[in-house]
Short mmCIF file of C-alpha atoms and ligand atoms in Angstrom, two decimals:
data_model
loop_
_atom_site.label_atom_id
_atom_site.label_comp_id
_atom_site.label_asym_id
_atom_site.label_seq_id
_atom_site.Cartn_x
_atom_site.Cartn_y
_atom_site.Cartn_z
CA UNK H 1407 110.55 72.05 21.78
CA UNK H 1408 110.65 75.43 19.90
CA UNK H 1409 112.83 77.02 22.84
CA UNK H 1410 115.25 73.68 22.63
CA UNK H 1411 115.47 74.64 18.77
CA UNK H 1412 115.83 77.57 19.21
CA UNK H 1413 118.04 77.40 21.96
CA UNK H 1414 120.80 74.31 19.85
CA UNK H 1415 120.27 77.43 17.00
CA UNK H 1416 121.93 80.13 19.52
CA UNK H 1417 124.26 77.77 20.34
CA UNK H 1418 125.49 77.19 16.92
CA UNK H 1419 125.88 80.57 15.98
CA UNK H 1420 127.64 81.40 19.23
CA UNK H 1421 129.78 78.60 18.17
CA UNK H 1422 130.03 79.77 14.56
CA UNK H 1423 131.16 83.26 15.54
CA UNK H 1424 134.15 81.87 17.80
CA UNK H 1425 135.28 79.96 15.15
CA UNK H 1426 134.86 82.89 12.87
CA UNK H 1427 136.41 84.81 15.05
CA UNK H 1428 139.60 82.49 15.89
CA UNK H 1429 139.41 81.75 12.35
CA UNK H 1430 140.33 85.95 11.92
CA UNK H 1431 142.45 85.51 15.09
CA UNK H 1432 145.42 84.69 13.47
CA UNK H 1433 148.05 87.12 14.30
CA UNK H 1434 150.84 89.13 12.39
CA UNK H 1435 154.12 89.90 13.56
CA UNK H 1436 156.49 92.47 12.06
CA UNK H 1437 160.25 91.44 12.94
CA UNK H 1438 162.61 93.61 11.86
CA UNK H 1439 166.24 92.58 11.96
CA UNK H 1440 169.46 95.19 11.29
CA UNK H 1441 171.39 93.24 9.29
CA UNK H 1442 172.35 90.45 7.68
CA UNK H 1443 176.14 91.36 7.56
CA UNK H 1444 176.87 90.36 11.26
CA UNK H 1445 176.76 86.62 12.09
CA UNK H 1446 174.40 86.88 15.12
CA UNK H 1447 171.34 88.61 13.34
CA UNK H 1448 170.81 86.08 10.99
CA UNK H 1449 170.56 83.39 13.88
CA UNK H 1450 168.29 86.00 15.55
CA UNK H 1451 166.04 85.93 12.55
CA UNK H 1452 165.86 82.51 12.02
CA UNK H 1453 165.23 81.56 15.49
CA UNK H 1454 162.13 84.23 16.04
CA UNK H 1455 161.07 83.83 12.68
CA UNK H 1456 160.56 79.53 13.72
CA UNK H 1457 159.31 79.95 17.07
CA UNK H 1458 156.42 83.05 16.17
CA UNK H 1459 155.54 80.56 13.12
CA UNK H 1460 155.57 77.13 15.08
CA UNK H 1461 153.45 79.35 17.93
CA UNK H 1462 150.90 79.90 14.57
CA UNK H 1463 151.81 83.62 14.23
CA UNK H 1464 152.47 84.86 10.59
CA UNK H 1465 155.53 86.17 10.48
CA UNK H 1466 156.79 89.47 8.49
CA UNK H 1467 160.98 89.45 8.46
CA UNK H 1468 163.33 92.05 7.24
CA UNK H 1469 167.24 92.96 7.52
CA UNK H 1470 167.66 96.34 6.64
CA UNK H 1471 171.51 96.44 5.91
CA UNK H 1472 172.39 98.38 8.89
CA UNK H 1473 170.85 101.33 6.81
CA UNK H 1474 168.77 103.70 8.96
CA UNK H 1475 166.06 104.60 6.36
CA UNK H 1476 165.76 101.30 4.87
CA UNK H 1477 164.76 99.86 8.42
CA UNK H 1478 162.29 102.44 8.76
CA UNK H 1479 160.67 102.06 5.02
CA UNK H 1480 160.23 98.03 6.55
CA UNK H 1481 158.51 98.88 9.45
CA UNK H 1482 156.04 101.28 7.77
CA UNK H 1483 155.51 98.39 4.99
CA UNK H 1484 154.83 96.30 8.08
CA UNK H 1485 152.26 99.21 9.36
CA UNK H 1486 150.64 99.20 6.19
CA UNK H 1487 150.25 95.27 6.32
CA UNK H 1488 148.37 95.85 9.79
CA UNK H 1489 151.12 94.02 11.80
CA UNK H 1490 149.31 93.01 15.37
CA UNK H 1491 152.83 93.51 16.51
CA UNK H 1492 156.71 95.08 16.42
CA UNK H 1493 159.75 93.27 17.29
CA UNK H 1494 162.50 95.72 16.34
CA UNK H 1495 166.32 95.14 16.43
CA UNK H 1496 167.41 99.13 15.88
CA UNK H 1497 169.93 99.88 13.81
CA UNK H 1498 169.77 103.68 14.99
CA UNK H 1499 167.89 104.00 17.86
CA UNK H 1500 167.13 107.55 17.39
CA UNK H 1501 166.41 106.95 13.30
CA UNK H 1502 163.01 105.50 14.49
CA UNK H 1503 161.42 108.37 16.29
CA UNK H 1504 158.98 108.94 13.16
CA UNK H 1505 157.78 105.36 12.41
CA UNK H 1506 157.24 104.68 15.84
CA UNK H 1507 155.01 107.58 17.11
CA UNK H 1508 153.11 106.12 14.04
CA UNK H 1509 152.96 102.20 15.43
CA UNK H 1510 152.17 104.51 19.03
CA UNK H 1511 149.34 106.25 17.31
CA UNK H 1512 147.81 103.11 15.77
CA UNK H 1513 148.30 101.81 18.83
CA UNK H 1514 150.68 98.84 18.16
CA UNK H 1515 153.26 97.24 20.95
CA UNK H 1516 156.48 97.40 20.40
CA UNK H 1517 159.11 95.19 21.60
CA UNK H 1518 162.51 96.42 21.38
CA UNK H 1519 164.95 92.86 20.65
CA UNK H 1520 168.39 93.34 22.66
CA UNK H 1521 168.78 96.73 21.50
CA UNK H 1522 166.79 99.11 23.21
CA UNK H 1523 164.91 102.14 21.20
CA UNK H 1524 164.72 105.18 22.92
CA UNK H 1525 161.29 106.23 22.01
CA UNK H 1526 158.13 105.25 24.25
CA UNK H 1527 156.05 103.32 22.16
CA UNK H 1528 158.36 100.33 23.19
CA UNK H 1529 156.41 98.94 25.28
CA UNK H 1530 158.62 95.98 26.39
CA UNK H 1531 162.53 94.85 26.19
CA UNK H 1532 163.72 91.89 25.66
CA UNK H 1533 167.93 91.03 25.90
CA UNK H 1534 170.59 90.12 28.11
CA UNK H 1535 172.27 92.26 31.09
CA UNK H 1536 174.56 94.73 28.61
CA UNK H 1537 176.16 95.53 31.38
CA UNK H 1538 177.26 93.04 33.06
CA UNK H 1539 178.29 91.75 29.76
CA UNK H 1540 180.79 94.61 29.88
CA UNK H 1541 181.54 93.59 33.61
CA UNK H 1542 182.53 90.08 32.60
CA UNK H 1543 185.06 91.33 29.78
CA UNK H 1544 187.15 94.01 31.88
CA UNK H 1545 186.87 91.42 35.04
CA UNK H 1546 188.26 89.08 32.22
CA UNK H 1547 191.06 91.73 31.64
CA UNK H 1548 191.55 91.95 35.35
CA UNK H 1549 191.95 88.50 36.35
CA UNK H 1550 194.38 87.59 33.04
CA UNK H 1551 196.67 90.26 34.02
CA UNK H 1552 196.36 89.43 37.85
CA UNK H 1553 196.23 93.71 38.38
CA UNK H 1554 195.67 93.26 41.99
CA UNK H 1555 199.42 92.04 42.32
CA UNK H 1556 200.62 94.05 39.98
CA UNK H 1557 202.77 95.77 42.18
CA UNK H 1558 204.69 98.25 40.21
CA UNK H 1559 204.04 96.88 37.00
CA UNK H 1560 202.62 98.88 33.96
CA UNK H 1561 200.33 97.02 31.69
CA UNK H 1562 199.55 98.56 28.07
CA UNK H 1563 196.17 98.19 27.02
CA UNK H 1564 193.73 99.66 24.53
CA UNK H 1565 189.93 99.49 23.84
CA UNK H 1566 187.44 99.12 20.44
CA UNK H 1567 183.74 99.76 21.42
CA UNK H 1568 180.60 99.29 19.33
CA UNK H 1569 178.42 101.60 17.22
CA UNK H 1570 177.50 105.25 18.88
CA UNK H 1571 173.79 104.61 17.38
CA UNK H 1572 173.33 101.34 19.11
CA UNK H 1573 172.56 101.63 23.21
CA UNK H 1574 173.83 98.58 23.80
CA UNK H 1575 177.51 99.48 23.04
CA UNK H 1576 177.35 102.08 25.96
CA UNK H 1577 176.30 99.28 28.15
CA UNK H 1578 179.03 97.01 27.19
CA UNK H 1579 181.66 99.88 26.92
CA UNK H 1580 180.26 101.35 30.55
CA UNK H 1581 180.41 97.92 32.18
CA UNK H 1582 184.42 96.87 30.90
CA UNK H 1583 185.44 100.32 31.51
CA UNK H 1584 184.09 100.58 35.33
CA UNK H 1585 185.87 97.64 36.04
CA UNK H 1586 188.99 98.91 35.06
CA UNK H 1587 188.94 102.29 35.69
CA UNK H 1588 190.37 102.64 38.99
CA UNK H 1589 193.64 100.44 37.30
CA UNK H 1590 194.02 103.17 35.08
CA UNK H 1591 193.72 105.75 37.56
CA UNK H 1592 196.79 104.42 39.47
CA UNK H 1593 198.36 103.70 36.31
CA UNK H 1594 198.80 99.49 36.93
CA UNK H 1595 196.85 100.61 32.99
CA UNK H 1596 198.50 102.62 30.58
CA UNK H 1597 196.22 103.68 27.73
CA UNK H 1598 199.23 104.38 25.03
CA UNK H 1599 196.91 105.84 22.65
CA UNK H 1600 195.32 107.68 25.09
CA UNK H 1601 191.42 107.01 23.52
CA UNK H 1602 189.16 106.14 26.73
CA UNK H 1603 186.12 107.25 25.91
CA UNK H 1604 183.32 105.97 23.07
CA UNK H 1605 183.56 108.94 21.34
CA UNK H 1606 187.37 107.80 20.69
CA UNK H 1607 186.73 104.02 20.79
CA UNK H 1608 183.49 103.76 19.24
CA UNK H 1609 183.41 101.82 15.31
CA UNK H 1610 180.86 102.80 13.26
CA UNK H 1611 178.26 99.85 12.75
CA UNK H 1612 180.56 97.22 14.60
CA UNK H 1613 182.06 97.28 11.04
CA UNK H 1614 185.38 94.89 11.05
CA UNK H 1615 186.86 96.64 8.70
CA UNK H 1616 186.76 99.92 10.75
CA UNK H 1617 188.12 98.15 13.86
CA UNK H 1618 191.05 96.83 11.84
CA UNK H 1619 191.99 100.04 10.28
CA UNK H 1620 191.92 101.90 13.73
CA UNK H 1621 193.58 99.53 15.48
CA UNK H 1622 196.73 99.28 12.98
CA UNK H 1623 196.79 103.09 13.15
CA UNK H 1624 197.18 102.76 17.08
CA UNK H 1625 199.76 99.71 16.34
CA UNK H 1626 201.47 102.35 13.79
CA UNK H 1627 201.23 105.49 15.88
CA UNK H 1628 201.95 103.96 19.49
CA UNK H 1629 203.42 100.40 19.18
CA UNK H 1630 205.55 100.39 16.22
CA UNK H 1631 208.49 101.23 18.36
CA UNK H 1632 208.50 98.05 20.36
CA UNK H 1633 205.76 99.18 22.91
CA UNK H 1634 204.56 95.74 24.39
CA UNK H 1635 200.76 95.48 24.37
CA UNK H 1636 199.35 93.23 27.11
CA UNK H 1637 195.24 93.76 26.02
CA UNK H 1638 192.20 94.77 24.01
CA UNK H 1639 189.46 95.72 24.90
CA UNK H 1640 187.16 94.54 22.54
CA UNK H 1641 183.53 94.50 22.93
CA UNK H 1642 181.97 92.42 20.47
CA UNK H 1643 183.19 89.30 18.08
CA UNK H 1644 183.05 91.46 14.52
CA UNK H 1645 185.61 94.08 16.62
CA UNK H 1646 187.35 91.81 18.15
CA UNK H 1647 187.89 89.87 14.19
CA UNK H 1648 189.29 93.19 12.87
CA UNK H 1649 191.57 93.59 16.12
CA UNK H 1650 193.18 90.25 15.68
CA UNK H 1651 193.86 90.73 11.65
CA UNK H 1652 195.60 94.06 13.17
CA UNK H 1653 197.60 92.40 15.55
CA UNK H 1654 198.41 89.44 13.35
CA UNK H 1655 199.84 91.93 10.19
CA UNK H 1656 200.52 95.40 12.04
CA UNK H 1657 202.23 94.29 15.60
CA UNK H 1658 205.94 92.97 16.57
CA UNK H 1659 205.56 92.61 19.99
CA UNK H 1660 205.18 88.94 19.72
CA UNK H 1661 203.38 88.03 23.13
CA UNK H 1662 199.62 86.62 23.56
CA UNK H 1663 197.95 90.12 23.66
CA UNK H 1664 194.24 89.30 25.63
CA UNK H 1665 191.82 89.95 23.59
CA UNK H 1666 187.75 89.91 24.62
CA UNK H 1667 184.97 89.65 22.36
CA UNK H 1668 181.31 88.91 22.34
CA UNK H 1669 178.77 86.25 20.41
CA UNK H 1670 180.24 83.11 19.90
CA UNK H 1671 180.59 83.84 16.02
CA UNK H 1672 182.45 81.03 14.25
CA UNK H 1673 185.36 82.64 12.77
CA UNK H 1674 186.12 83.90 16.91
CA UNK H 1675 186.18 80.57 17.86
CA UNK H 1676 188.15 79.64 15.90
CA UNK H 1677 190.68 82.47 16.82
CA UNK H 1678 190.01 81.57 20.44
CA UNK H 1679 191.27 77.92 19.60
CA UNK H 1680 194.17 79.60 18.28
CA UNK H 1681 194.86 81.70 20.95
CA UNK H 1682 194.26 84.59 19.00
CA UNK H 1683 191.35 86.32 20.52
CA UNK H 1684 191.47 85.14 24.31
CA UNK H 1685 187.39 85.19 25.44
CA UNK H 1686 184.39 86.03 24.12
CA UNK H 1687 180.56 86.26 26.10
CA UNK H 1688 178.32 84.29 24.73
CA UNK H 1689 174.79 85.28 24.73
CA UNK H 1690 172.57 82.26 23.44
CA UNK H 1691 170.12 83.92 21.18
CA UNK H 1692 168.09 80.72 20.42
CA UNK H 1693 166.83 81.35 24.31
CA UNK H 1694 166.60 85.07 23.62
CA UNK H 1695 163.94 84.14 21.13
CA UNK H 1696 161.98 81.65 23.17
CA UNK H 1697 161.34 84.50 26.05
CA UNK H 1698 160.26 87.00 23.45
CA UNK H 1699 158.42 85.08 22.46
CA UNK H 1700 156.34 84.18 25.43
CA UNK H 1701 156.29 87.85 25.92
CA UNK H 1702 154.70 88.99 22.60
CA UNK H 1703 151.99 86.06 23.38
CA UNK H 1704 151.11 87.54 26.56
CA UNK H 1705 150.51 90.78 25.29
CA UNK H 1706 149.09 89.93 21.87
CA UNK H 1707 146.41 87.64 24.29
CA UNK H 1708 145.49 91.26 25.83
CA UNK H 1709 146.51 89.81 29.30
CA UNK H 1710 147.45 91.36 32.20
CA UNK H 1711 151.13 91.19 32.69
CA UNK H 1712 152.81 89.96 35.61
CA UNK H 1713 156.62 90.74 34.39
CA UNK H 1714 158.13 89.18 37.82
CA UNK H 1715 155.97 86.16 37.48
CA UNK H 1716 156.16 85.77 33.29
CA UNK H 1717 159.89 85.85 33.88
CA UNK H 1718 160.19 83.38 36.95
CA UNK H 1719 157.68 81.10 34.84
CA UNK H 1720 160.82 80.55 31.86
CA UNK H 1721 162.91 78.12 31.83
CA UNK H 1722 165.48 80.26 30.90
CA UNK H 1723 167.33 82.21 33.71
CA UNK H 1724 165.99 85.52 33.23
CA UNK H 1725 165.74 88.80 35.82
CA UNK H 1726 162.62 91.35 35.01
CA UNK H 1727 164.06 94.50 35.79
CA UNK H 1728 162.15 98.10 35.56
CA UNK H 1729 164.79 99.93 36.77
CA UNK H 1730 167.72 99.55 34.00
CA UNK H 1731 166.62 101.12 30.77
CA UNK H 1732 164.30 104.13 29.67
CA UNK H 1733 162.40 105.22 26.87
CA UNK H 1734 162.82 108.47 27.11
CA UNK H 1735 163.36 110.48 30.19
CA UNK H 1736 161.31 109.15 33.21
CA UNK H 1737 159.43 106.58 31.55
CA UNK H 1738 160.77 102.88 32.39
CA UNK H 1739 160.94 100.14 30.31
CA UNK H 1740 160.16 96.96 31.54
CA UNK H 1741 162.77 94.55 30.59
CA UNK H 1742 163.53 90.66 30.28
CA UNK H 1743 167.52 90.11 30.88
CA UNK H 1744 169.04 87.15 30.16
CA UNK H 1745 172.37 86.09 31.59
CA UNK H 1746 175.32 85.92 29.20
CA UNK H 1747 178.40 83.90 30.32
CA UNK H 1748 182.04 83.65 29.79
CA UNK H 1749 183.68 81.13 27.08
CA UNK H 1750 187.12 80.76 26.69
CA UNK H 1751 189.12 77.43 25.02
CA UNK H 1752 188.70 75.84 28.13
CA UNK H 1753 184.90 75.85 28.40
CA UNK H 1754 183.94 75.22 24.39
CA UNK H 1755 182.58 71.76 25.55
CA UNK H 1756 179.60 74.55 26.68
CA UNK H 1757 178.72 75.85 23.60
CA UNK H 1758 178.40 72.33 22.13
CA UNK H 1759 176.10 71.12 25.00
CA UNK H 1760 173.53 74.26 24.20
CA UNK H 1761 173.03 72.05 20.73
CA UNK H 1762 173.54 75.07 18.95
CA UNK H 1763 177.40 74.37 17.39
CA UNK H 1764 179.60 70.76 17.02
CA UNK H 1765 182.99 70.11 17.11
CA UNK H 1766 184.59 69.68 13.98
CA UNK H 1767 185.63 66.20 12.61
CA UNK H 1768 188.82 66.67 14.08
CA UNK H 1769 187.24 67.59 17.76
CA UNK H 1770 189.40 70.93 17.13
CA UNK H 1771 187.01 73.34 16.43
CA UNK H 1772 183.62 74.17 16.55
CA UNK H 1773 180.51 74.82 13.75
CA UNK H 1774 177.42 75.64 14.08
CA UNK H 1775 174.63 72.64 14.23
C1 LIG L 1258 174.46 93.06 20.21
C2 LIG L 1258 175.75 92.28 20.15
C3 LIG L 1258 176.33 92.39 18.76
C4 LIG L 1258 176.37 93.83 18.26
C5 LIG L 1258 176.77 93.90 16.81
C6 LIG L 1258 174.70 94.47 19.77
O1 LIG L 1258 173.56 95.25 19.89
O2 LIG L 1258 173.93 93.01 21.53
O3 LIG L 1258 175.50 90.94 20.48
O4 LIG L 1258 177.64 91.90 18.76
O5 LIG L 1258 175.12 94.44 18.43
O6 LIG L 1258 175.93 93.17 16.01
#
């Protein structure tokens, strides 16, 4: 009898501890966004901020105003909170070097959230295939101006890349550019302005602003005489917005110029409905969030990871690649890529059947849900 007493007594502080213990087991994630500025960060946010809390995570969330030091100030408030974990949107990849060796040294993972960091505490990345993102704008580009039967025809065409601190805009820039490189080459693509490269291209924090004042310099300097302008090159939505108000007040060529963009931001939409902007990739970041998440919960659980097998499990098409992106020199990062796809004014229908926008009472355009 003692040793059954006993015994039930074991058992209930075994049982007592566990529930101790998963009562301490509650976990803290530190999600730090860039900005709240740009339409698609503030869906980001909300989206990871529901899922980690519906998953019974508590959730730290910051935008940092696409300021450098002010993103690193929130992660090291995060540090000193004792975050279990970092999901980091950069806003300078290289602006992190510090506060990372620090999450490194206390030995916290590190997801880096569509942008990649270079440093190598990240342990895992989480996004869609940059590149091919870039692919499907200059194929875009290609197909509307039919270059393979060009013939002798010259086409006029200029670019607007994304911010020199984020990765990601070399990906996009890298994948449109390869595609139409060899149309430049054999001049079917004249470049008037002659700017090819993102050093020349590049705008400063994807700021609108600084994509419409460059581009109605390159209207003023190259176009102003009449020059016809056949496409832009843009590679993101906020770009691609500044672009457009360019065209619109600065340019008297009066054809459809193609433009590309990326997100699926509102106001583009509604330029695409217009025929002002002529594309944009959409990259649905309501899915983005549901794979990082199932990510950070396989690592916060201490499991073994599996990438190939964690990213056939999703229900989200998604490739786990450990080839693509780096850390620093020689040291892989394992990523999750999601596939973006193409929406023009004849595939809108798409966006609305991802329950994540609605036509407009008039069926015209679309808002979000
Ligand atoms: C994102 C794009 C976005 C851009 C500006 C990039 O890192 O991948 O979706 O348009 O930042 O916010």
């Amino acid at each position: 009898m003692k040793k059954i007493i006993s015994l039930v007594l074991a058992l209930a502080l075994v049982l007592g501890l566990c529930s101790f213990a998963s009562a301490e087991a509650v976990k803290k994630v530190g999600i730090a966004m860039p900005t709240q500025s740009l339409e698609r960060w503030n869906r980001d946010g909300a989206y990871l901020q529901d899922q980690f809390k519906a998953a019974g995570y508590d959730v730290i969330l910051t935008y940092s105003d696409n300021d450098n030091d002010k993103q690193v100030n929130d992660i090291a408030n995060m540090l000193s909170q004792n975050v279990d974990m970092l999901i980091i949107s950069c806003i300078d990849s290289a602006g992190l070097n510090t506060v990372l060796d620090e999450a490194a040294e206390k030995g916290i993972p590190v997801i880096a959230y569509d942008r990649m960091i270079e440093n190598d505490a990240v342990t895992y990345y989480v996004s869609f295939d940059n590149y091919t993102v870039g692919v499907l704008q200059g194929q875009f580009v290609k197909a509307a101006l039919d270059l393979d039967n060009a013939g002798d025809k010259v086409f006029n065409m200029e670019f607007t890349g994304g911010a020199p601190t984020d990765p990601n805009a070399f990906y996009f820039f890298n994948g449109a550019y390869d595609q139409l490189k060899e149309y430049i080459e054999k001049g079917t693509i004249k470049v008037p302005s002659g700017q090819t490269t993102m050093e020349q291209v590049g705008t400063e924090q994807w700021s609108t602003d600084t994509a419409l004042s460059r581009a109605q310099n390159i209207l003023g300097s190259y176009y102003a005489d009449g020059t016809i302008l056949d496409a832009w090159l843009c590679s993101n939505d906020s770009t691609a917005r500044g672009v457009v108000q360019a065209l619109d007040s600065d340019y008297a060529g009066g054809n459809a110029v193609v433009v590309t963009g990326q997100d699926g931001d509102i106001a583009n939409l509604i330029n695409v409905v217009d025929g002002k902007q002529t594309m944009t990739v959409y990259k649905n970041v309501a899915n983005e969030a549901v794979v990082t998440l199932s990510v950070a919960k396989a690592i916060l659980a201490g499991d073994e990871i599996d990438g190939a097998a964690l990213a056939a499990a999703q229900e989200i098409e998604c490739a786990y690649d450990t080839e693509s992106y780096f850390s620093s020199e020689g040291h892989n990062t394992p990523s999750f890529l999601l596939v973006p796809t193409v929406v023009t004014k004849d595939n809108l229908q798409y966006l609305v059947d991802t329950g994540l926008y609605k036509w407009d009472a008039d069926q015209k355009y679309l808002e979000a849900v």
